[in-house]
Short mmCIF file of C-alpha atoms and ligand atoms in Angstrom, two decimals:
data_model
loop_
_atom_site.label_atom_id
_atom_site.label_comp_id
_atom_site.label_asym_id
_atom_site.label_seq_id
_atom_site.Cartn_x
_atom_site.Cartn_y
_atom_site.Cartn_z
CA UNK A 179 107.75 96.67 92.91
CA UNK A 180 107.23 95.65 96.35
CA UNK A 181 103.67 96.14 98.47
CA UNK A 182 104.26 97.44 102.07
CA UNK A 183 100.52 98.57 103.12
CA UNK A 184 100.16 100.72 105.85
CA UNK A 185 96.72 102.10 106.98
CA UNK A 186 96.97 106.05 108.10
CA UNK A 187 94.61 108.31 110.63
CA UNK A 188 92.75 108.81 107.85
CA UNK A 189 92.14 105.65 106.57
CA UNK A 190 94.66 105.79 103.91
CA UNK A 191 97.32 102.53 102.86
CA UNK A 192 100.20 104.08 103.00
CA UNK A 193 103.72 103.04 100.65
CA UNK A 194 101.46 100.81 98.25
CA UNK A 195 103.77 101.64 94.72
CA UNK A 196 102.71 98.62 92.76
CA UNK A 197 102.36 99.53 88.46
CA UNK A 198 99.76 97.99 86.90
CA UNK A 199 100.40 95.99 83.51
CA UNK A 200 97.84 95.30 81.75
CA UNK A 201 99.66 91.91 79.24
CA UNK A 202 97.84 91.30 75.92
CA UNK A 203 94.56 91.60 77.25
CA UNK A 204 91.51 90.87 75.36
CA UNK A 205 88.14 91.10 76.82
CA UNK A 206 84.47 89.90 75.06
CA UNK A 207 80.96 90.99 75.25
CA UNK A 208 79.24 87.56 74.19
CA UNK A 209 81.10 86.55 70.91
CA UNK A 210 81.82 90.63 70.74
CA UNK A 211 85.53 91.44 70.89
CA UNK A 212 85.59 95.17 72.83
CA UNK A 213 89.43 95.15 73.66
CA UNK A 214 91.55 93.48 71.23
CA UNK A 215 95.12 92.50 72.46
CA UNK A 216 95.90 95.53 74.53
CA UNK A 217 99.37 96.42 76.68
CA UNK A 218 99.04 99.06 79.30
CA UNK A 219 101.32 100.28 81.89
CA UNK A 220 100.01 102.33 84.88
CA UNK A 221 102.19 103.81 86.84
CA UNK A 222 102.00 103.64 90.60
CA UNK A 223 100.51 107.02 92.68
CA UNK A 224 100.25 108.60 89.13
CA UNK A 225 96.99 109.80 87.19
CA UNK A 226 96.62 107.92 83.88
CA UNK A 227 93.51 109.28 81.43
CA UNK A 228 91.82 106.54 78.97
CA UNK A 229 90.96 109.05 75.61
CA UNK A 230 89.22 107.95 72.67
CA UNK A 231 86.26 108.10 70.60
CA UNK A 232 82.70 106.30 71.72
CA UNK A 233 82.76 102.86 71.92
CA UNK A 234 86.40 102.96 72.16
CA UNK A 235 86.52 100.91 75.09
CA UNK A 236 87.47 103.01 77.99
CA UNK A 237 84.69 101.68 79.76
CA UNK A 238 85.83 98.11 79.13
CA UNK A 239 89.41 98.85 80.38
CA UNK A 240 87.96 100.18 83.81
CA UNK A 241 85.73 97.19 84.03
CA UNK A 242 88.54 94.91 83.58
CA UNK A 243 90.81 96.99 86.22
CA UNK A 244 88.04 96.96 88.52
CA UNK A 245 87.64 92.94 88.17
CA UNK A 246 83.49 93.69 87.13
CA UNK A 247 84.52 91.86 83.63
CA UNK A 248 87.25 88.82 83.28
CA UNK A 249 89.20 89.44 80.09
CA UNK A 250 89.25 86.67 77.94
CA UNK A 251 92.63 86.32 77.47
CA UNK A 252 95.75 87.83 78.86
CA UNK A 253 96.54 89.31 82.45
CA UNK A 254 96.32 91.94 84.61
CA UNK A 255 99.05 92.38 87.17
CA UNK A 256 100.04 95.08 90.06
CA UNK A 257 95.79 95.41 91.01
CA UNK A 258 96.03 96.30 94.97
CA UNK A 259 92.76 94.71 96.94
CA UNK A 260 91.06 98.22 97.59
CA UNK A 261 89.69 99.48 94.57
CA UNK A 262 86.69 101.89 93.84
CA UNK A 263 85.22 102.46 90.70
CA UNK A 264 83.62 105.26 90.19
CA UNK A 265 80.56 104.33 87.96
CA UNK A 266 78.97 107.07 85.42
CA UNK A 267 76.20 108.72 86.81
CA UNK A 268 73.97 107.51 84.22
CA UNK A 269 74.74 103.85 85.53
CA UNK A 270 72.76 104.38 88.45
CA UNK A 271 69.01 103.92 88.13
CA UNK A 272 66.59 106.78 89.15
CA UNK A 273 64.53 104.35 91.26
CA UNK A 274 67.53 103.33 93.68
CA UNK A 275 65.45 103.95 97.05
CA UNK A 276 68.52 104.97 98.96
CA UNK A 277 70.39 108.25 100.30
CA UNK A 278 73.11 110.29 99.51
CA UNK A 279 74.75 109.23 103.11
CA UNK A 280 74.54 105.69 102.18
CA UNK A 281 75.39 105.94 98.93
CA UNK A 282 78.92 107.22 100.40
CA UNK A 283 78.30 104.94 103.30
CA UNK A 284 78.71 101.97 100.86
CA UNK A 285 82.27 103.16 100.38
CA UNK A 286 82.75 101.70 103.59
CA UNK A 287 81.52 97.99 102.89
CA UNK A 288 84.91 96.52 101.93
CA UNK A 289 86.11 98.03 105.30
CA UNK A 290 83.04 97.16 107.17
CA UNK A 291 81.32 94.34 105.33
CA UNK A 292 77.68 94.91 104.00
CA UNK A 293 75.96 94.56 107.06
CA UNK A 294 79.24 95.88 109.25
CA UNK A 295 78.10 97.96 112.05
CA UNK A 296 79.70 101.38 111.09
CA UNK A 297 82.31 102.78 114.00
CA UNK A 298 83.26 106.46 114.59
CA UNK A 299 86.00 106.21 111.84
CA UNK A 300 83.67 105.29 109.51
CA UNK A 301 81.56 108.19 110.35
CA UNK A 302 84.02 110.72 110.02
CA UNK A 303 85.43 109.52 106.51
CA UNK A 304 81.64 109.19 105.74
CA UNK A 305 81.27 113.25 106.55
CA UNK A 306 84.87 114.37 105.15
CA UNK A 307 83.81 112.90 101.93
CA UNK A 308 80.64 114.43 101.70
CA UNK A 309 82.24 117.36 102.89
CA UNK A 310 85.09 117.05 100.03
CA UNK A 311 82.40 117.06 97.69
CA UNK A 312 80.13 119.62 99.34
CA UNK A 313 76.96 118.18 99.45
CA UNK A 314 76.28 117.36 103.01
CA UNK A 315 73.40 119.63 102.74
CA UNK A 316 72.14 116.86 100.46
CA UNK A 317 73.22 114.00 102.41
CA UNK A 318 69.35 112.92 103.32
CA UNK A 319 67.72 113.36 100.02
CA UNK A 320 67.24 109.99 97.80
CA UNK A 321 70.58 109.93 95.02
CA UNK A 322 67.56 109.57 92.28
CA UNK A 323 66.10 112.93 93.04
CA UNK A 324 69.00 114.56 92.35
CA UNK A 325 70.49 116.27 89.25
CA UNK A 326 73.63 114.85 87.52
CA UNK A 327 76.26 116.76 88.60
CA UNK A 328 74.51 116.39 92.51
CA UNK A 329 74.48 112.84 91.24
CA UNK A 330 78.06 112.62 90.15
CA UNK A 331 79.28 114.11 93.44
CA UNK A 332 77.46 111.67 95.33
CA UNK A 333 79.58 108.66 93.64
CA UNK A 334 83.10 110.25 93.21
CA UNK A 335 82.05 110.98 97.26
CA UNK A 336 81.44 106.94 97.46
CA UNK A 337 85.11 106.08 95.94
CA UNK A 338 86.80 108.91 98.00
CA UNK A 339 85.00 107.27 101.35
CA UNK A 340 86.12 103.77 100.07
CA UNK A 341 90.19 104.88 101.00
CA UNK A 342 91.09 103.01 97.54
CA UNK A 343 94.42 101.88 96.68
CA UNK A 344 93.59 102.35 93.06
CA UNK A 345 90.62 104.74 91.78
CA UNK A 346 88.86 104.36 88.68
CA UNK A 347 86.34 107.32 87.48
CA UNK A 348 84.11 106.45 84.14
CA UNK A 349 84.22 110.30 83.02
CA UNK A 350 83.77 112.03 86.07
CA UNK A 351 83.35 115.58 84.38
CA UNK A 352 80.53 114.30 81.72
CA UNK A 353 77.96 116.95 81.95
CA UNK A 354 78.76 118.48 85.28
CA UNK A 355 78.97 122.64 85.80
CA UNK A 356 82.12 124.55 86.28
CA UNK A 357 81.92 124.18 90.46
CA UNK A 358 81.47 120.46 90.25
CA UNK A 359 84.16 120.03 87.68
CA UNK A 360 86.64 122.15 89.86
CA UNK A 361 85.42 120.62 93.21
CA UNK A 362 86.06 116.95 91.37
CA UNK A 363 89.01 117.90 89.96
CA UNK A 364 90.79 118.44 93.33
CA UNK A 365 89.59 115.79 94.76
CA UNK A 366 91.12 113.62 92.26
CA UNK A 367 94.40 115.84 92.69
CA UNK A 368 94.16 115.16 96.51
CA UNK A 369 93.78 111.13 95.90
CA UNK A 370 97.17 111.47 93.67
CA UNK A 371 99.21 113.74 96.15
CA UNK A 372 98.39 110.60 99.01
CA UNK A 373 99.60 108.42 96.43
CA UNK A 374 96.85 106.64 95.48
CA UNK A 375 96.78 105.51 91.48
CA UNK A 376 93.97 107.01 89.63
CA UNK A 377 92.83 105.81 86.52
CA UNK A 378 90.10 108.16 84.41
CA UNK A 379 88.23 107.80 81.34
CA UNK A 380 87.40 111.42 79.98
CA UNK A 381 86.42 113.02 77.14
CA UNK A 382 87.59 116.31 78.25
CA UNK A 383 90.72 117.64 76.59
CA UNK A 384 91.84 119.61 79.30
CA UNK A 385 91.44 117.24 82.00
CA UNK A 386 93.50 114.67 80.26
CA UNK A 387 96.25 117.43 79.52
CA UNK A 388 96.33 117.53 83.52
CA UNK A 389 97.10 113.57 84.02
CA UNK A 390 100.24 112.15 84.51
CA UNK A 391 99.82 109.74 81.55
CA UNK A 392 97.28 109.41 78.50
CA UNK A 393 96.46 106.10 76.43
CA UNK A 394 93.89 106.64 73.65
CA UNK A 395 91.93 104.00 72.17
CA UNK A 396 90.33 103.40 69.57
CA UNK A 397 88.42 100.59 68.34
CA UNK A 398 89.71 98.34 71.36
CA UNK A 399 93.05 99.06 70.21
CA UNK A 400 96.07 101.17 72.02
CA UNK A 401 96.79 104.14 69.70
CA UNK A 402 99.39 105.71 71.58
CA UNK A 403 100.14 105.85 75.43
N1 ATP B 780 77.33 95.43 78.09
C1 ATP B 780 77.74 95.37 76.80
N2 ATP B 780 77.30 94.42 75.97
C2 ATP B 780 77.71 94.34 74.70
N3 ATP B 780 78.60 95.20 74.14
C3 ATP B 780 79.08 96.17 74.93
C4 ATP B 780 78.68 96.32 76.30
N4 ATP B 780 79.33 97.37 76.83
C5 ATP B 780 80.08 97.87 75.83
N5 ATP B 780 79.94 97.16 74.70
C6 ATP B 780 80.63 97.39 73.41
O1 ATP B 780 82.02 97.33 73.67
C7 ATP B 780 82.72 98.35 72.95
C8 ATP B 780 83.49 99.24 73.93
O2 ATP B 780 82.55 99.92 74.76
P1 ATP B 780 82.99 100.86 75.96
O3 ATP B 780 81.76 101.15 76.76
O4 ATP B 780 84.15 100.27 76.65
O5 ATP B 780 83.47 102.17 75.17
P2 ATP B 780 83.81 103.63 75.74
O6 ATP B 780 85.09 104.03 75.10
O7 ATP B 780 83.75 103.65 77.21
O8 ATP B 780 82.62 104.49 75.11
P3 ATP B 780 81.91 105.87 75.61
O9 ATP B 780 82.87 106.98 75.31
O10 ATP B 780 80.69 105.92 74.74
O11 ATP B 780 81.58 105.71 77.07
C9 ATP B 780 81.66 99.09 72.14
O12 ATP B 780 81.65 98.56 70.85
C10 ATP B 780 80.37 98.79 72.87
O13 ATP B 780 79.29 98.78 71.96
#
């Protein structure tokens, strides 16, 4: 499928409808096999939920999608440039001396560069995000004091200000109350309705019953999809 980007008012590539394969892929920890031989199709401005036990590698696919860890052997094709990966909360250290604004403001770096100076669209998409996930009342307090829902927001706030092409969430509902959950939830919904291709790792039953597409894993293995 062909790539025609096209950037929007709101920061949005517009008209990207590349699938992603994923081609006997096989990715290593060390000498430790966590995806063996695995064939994926994602399709294009759809949502598509990773299932499976603990350790079943969902957080291994996500890496690989999100280029963090080369698979060993096989290939990965269809990946547009912007993607955001939406870490689990509990990846982010309690120490991390920074804010919730630039936590979301680091969605902008790809845009902006690390060092970019930020310009008025930048600001706004920094605002609407925190906005989106309604906690611009907590936009000045340090991400390790908060809770883990508070916590959660902030990141799924980072990919959201990021404008991704593709968006990957490491279970973005883990632990988080019913408002958070719902408040997540339609962001993700929102990210799928401008076409963007989401792909989740969840736990939660009834959020994979709302994707588009399921693949459960198990042991580094497809089980279905
Ligand atoms: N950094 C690492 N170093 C070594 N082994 C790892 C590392 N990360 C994951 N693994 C191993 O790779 C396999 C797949 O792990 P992965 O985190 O992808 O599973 P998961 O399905 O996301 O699990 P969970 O539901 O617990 O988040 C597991 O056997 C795990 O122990």
């Amino acid at each position: 499928m062909s790539e025609v980007p096209h950037v929007d008012d709101n920061g949005y590539h517009q008209h990207v409808r590349a699938s992603i394969t994923v081609s006997n892929v096989t990715c290593h920890y060390g000498h430790q096999p966590a995806l063996c031989d695995i064939n994926l199709t994602m399709p294009a401005g759809h949502i598509t939920a990773l299932t499976g036990s603990n350790g079943s590698g969902k957080t291994t696919v996500l890496s690989a999608l999100g280029g963090i860890l080369e698979p060993s052997r096989g290939q990965i094709t269809g990946l547009p440039e912007n993607v955001a990966f939406v870490l689990q909360r509990s990846a982010v250290s309690d120490q991390l001396p920074i804010t919730v604004k630039q936590t979301v403001a680091m969605g902008r770096w790809r845009a902006r560069g690390m060092f970019g100076r930020l310009n008025h669209e930048d600001s706004r998409i920094i605002h609407d995000s925190l906005e989106q996930m309604r906690i611009s009342d907590l936009a000045g307090r340090r991400i390790g004091t908060l809770s883990g829902g508070q916590r959660q927001r902030c990141l799924v706030a980072q990919g959201l200000a990021q404008r991704p092409d593709l968006l990957l969430l490491d279970e973005p509902l883990a632990g988080v109350d019913f408002e958070a959950a719902e408040c997540i939830a339609r962001a993700i919904e929102a990210e799928r309705s401008r076409g963007v291709t989401i792909v989740l790792a969840t736990h939660d039953v009834g959020q994979a019953e709302q994707c588009d597409h399921v693949v459960h894993l198990e042991q580094g293995r497809v089980c279905y999809s």
